[in-house]
CSV table of C-alpha atoms in Angstrom, one decimal:
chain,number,residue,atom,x,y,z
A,8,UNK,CA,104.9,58.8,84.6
A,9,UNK,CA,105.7,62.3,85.3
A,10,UNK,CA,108.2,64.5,83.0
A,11,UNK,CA,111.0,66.1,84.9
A,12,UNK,CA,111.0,69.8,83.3
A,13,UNK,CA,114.9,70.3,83.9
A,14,UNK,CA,115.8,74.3,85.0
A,15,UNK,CA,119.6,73.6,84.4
A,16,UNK,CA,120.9,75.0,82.0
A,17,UNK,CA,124.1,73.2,81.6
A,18,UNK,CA,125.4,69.8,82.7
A,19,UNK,CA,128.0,69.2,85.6
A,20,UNK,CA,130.8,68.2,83.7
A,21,UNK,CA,133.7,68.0,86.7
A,22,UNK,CA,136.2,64.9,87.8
A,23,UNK,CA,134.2,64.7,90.7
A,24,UNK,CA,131.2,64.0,89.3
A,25,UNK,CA,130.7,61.0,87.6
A,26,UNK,CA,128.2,59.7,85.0
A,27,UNK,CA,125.5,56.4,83.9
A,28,UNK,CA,125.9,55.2,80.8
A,29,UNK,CA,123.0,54.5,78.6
A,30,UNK,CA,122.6,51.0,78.7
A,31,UNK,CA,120.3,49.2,76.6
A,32,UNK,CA,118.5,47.1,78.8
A,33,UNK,CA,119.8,48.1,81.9
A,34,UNK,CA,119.5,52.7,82.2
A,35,UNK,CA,115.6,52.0,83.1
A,36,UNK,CA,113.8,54.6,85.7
A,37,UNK,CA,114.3,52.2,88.4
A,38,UNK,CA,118.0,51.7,87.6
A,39,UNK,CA,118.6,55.2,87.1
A,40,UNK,CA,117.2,56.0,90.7
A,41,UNK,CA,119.6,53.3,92.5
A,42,UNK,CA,122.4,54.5,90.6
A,43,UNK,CA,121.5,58.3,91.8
A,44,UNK,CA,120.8,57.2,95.4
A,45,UNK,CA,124.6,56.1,95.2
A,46,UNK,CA,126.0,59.2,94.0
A,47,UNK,CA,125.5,58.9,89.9
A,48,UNK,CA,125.7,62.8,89.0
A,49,UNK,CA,124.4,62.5,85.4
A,50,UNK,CA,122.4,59.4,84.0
A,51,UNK,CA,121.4,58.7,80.4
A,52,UNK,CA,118.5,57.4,78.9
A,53,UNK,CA,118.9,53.9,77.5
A,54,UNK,CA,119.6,54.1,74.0
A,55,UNK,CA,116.0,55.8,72.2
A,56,UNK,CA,115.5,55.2,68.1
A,57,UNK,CA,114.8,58.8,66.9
A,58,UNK,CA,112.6,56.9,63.9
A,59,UNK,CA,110.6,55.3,67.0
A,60,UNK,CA,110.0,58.6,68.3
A,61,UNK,CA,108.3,59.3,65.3
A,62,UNK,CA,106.0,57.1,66.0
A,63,UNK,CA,105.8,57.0,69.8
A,64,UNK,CA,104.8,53.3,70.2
A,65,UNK,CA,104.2,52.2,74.0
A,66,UNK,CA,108.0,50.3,74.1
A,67,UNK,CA,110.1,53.8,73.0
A,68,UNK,CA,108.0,56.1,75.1
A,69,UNK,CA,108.5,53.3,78.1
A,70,UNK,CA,112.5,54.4,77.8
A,71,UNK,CA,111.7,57.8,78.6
A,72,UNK,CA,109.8,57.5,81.8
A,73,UNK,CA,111.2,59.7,84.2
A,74,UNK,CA,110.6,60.9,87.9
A,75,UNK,CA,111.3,64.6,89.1
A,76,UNK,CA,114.3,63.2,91.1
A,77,UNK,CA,115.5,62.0,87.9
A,78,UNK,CA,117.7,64.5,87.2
A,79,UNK,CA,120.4,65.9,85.2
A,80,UNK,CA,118.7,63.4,82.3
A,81,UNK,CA,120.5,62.9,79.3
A,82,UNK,CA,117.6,61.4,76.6
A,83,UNK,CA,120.5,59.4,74.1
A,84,UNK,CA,119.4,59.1,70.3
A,85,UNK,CA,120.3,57.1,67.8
A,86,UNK,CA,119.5,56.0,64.3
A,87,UNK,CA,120.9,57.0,60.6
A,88,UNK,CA,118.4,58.8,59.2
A,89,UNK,CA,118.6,62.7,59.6
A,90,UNK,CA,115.1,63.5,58.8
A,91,UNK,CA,113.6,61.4,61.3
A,92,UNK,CA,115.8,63.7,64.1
A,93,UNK,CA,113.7,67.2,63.4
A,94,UNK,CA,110.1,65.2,65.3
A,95,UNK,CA,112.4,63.4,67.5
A,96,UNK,CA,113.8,66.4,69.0
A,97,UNK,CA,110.7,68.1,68.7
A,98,UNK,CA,108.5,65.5,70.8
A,99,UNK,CA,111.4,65.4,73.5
A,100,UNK,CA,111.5,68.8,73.9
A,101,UNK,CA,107.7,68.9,74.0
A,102,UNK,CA,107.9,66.1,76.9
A,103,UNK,CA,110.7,68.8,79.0
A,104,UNK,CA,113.7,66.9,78.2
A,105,UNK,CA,116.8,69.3,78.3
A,106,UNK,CA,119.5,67.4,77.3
A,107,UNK,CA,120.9,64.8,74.5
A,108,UNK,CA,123.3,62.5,73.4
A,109,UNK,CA,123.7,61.1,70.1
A,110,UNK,CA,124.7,57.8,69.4
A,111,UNK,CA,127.7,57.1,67.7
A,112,UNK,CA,129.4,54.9,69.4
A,113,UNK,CA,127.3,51.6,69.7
A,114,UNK,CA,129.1,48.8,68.4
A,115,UNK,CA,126.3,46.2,68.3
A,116,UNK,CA,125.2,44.6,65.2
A,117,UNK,CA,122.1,45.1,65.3
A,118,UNK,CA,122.6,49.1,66.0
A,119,UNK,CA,125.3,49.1,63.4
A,120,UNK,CA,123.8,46.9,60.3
A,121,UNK,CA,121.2,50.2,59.8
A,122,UNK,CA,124.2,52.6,59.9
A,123,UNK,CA,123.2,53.8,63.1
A,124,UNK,CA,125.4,53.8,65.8
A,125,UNK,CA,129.7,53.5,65.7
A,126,UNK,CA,128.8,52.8,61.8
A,127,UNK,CA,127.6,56.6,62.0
A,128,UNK,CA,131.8,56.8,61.7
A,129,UNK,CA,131.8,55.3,58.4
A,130,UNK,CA,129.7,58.2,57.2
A,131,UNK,CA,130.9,61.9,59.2
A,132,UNK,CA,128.6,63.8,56.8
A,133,UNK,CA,125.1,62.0,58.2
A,134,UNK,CA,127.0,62.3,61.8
A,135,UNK,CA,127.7,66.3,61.1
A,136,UNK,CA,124.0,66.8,60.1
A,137,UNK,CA,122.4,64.8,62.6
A,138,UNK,CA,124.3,66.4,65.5
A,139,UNK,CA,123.7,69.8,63.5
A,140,UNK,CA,120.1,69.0,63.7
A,141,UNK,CA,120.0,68.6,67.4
A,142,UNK,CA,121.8,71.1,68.3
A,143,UNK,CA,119.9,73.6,66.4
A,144,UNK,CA,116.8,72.5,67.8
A,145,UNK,CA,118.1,71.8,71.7
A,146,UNK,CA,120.1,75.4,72.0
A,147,UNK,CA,123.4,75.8,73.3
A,148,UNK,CA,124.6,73.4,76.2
A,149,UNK,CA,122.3,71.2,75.5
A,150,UNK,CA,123.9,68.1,73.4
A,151,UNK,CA,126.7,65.7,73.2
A,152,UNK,CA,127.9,62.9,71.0
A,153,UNK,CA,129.0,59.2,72.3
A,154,UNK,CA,131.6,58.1,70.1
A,155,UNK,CA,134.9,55.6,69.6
A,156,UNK,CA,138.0,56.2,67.8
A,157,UNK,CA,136.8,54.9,64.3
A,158,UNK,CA,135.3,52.1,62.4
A,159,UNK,CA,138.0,50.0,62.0
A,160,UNK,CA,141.3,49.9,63.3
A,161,UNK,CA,144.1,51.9,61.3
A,162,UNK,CA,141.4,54.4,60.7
A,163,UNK,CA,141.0,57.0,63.8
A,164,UNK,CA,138.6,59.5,63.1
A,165,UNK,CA,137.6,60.2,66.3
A,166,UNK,CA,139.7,63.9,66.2
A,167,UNK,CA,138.6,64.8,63.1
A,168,UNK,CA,134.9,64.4,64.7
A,169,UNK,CA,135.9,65.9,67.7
A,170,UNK,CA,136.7,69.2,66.0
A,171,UNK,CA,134.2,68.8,63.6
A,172,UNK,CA,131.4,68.3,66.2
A,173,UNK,CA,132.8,71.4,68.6
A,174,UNK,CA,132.7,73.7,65.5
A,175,UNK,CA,128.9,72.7,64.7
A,176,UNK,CA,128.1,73.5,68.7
A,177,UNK,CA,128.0,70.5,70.2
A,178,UNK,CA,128.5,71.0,74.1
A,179,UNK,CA,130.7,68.0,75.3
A,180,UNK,CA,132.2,64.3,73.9
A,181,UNK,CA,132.4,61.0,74.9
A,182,UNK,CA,135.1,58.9,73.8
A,183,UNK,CA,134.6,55.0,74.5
A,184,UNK,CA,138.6,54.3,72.7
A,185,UNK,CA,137.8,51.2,70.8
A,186,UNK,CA,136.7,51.0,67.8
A,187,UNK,CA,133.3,49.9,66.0
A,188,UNK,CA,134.3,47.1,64.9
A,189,UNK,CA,136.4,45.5,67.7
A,190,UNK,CA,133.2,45.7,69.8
A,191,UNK,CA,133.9,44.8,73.5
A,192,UNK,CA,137.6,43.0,72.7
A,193,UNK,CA,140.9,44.2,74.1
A,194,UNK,CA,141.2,46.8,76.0
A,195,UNK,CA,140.2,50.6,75.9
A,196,UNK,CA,143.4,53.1,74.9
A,197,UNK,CA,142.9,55.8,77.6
A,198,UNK,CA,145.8,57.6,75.9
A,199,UNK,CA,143.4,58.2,72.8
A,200,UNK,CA,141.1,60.4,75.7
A,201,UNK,CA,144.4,62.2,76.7
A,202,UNK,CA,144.7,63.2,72.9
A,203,UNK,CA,141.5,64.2,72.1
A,204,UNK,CA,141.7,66.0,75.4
A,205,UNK,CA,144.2,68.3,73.8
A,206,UNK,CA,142.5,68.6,70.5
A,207,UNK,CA,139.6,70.4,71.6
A,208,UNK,CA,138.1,72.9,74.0
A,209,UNK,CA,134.7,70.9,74.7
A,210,UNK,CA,134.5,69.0,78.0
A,211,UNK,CA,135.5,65.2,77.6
A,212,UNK,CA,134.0,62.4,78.9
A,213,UNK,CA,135.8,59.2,79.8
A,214,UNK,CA,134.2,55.6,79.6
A,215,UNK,CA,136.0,52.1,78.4
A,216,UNK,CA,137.0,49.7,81.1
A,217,UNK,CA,135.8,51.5,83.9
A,218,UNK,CA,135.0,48.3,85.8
A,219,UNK,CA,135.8,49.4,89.3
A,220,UNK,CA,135.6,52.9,91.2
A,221,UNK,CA,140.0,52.8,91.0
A,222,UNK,CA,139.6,52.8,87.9
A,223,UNK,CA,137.6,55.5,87.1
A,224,UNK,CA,140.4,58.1,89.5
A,225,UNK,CA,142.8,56.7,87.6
A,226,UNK,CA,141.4,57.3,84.3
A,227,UNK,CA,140.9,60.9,85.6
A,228,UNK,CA,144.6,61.1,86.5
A,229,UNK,CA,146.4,59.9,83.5
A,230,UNK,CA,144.2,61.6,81.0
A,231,UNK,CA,143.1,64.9,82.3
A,232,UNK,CA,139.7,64.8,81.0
A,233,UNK,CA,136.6,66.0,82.6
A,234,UNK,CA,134.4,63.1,84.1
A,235,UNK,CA,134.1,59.4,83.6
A,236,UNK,CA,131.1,57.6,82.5
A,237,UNK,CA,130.5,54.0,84.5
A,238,UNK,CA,128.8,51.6,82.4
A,239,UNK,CA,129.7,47.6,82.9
A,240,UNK,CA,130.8,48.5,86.3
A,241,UNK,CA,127.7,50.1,87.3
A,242,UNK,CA,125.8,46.8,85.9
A,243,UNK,CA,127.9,44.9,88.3
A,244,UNK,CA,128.0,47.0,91.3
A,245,UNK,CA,125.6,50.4,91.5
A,246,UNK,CA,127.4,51.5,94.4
A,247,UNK,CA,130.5,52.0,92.5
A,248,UNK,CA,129.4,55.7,92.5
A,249,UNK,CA,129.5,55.7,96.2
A,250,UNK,CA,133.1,54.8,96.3
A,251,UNK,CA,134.3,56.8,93.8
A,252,UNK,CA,132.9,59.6,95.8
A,253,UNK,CA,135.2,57.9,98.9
A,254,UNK,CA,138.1,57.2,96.8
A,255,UNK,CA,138.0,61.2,95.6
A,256,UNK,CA,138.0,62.4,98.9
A,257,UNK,CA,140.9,59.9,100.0
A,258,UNK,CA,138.8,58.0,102.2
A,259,UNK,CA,138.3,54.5,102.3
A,260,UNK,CA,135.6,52.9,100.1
A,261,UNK,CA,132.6,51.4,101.8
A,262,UNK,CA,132.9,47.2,102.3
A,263,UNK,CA,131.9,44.9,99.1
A,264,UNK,CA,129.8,42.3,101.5
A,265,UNK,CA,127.1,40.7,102.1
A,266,UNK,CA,124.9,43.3,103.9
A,267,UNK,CA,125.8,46.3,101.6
A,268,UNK,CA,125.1,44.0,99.0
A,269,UNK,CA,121.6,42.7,100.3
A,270,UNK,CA,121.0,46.6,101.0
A,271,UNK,CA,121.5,47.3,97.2
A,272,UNK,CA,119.4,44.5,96.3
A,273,UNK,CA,116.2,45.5,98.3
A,274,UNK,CA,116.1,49.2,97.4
A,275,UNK,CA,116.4,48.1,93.7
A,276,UNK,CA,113.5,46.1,94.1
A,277,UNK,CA,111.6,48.9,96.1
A,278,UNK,CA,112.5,51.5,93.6
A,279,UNK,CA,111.1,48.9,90.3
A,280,UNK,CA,108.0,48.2,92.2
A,281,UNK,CA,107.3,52.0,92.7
A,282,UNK,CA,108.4,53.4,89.1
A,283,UNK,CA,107.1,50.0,86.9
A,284,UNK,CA,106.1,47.3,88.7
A,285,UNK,CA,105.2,45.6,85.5
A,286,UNK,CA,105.4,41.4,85.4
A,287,UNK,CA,108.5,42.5,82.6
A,288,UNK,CA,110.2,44.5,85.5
A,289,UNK,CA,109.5,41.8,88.0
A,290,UNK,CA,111.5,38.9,85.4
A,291,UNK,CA,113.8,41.3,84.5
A,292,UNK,CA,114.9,42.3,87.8
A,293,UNK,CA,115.0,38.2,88.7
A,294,UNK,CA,117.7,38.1,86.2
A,295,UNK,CA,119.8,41.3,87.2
A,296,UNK,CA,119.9,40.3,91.2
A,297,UNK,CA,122.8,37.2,90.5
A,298,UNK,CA,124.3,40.0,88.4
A,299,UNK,CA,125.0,42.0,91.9
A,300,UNK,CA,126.0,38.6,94.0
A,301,UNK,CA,129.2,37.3,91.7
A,302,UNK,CA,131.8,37.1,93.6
A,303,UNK,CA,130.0,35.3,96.4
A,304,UNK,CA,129.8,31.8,98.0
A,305,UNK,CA,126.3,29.8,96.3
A,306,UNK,CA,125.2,32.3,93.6
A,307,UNK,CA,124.0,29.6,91.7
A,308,UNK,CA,121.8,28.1,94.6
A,309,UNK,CA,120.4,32.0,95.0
A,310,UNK,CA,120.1,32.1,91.3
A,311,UNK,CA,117.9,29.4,90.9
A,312,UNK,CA,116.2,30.1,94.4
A,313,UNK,CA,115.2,33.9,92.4
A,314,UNK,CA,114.7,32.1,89.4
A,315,UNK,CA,111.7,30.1,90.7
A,316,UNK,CA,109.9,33.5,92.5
A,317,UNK,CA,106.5,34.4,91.6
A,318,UNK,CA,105.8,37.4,93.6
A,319,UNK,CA,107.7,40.5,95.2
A,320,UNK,CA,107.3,39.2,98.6
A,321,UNK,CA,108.9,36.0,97.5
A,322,UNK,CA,111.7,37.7,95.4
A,323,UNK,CA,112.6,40.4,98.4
A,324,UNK,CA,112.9,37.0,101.0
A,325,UNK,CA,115.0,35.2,98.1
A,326,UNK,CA,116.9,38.1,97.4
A,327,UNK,CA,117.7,38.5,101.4
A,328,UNK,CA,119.7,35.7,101.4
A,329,UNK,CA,122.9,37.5,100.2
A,330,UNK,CA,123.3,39.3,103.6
A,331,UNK,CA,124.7,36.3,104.6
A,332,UNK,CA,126.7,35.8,101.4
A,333,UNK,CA,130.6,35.4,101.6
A,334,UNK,CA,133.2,36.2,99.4
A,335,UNK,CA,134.3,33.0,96.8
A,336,UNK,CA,137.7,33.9,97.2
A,337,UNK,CA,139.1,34.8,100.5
A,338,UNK,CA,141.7,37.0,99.0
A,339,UNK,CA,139.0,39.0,97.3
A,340,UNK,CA,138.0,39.0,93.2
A,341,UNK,CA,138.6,41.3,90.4
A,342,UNK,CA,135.2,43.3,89.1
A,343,UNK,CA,136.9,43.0,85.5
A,344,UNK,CA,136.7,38.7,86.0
A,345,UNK,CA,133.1,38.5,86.2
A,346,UNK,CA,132.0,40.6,83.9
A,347,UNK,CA,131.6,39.4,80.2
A,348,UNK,CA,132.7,41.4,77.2
């Protein structure tokens, strides 16, 4: 897979631009590119162990496959270890990746049980030199930090880091206001981004609950910070770029139905068939497709029609069916219902 050598020298950190998550499991090439074909400005790498890197077995150099068009990239790190980030950065850098993220704001167990990830909180010094690390060997512009507002609740780091991280050179910060331990429960404090907002001069990032394209405007509005990052609302709907781009201009966002849907559908399936086309891509996509359909009359019929599909021919005629899909509830359904914590 070709390396997209990136010429930019900074990212597009603006309202009106919004931004992928890394998802682990989800941020693949063939994502990426539906997401961008909607109007995702920036898109992150899933989630790459910089220890792996070291090593370059075939599954982490799968997470950085790339495509020319696949850009501004963000390549997002994690892992505990500081020594393991000097090769990391150096291979990545060797490959033409521009720009980084480092993770420290994963929440999952088995992220957090090595001290990797929001447990990276627990520990500022090993954050500090890690994001020291990267930013020495990126350059200026170059790297951010993911992060939440602490560990545990009662004790909020997360503008102590802020500073700490813009005084070391770190480029921009996003803030996902929960913290490590409460995982995906509750709901994000957008007033934390507001504050951290204030605290520094870095550009700030937004993401936490940013199931629907509203959403992400009004996170904009009440905060004041720089962009928003989609993550669980992208999973659900890729075209939620598309109508933030509608909602920012004060125009009306395209129709949630059937055919848009169907339309989604096939060019995810065209674009995992050109950039993988693996028999792991081809189960894996079988699995995302009912993902995009919720909402709608007979998902479970369609989910066990895509289920049972042993070819791309066969999963692009299943898959077809949700052009004629309608709405479960005639009064319309809340993004933020169907998506699991």
């Amino acid at each position: 897979m070709p390396i997209c050598i990136s010429t930019m020298n900074t990212l597009p950190i603006r309202p009106e631009i919004p931004w992928l998550a890394p998802l682990a499991g989800y941020s693949d090439l063939p994502f990426r590119m539906l997401c961008r074909a909607h109007g995702a400005g920036v898109t992150n790498t899933e989630m790459v162990s910089a220890k792996g890197l070291c090593y370059f077995n075939r599954g982490t150099s799968s997470l950085l496959n790339t495509h020319p068009e696949d850009a501004p990239l963000v390549v997002q790190l994690f892992g505990a270890d500081p020594d393991s980030y000097h090769q990391a950065m150096d291979k990545t850098l060797e490959m033409g990746f521009r720009f980084f993220d480092l993770n420290a704001g994963c929440p999952v167990r088995k992220v957090t049980k090595s001290g990797s990830g929001s447990r990276l909180l627990e520990n500022p010094d090993r954050l500090y030199a890690i994001a020291e690390i990267m930013v020495n060997k990126a350059g200026p512009g170059a790297v951010g930090v993911k992060t939440r507002l602490g560990w545990e609740k009662g004790v909020d780091t997360f503008l102590d880091v802020a500073k700490r991280l813009e005084d070391i050179g770190v480029a921009w910060l996003t803030l996902h206001p929960r913290y490590g331990k409460q995982l995906f429960s509750g709901q994000a404090d957008w007033s934390r981004l507001a504050e951290v907002k204030q605290a520094v001069s870095i550009p700030i990032v937004g993401s936490g609950d940013l199931y629907t394209a509203e959403a992400g405007v009004r996170c904009l509005r009440e905060t004041g910070i720089d962009a928003v990052m989609f993550a669980r609302g992208a999973m659900f709907d890729p075209a939620i770029f598309e109508r933030f781009h509608a909602l920012m201009r004060g125009e009306e966002s395209p129709p949630r139905d059937g055919e848009h849907l169907a339309r989604i559908v096939r060019m995810h399936i065209q674009y995992t068939r050109e950039f993988d086309g693996s028999d792991r891509s081809f189960r894996k996509l079988r699995s995302f497709i009912p993902r995009y359909a919720k909402g709608l009359r007979d998902i479970r019929s369609l989910r066990n029609e895509l289920i049972s599909c042993e070819t791309w021919e066969a999963l692009e005629s299943a898959a077809s069916r949700i052009r004629e899909m309608q709405p479960a509830d005639p009064l319309g359904f809340d993004p933020a219902d169907v998506i699991p914590d």
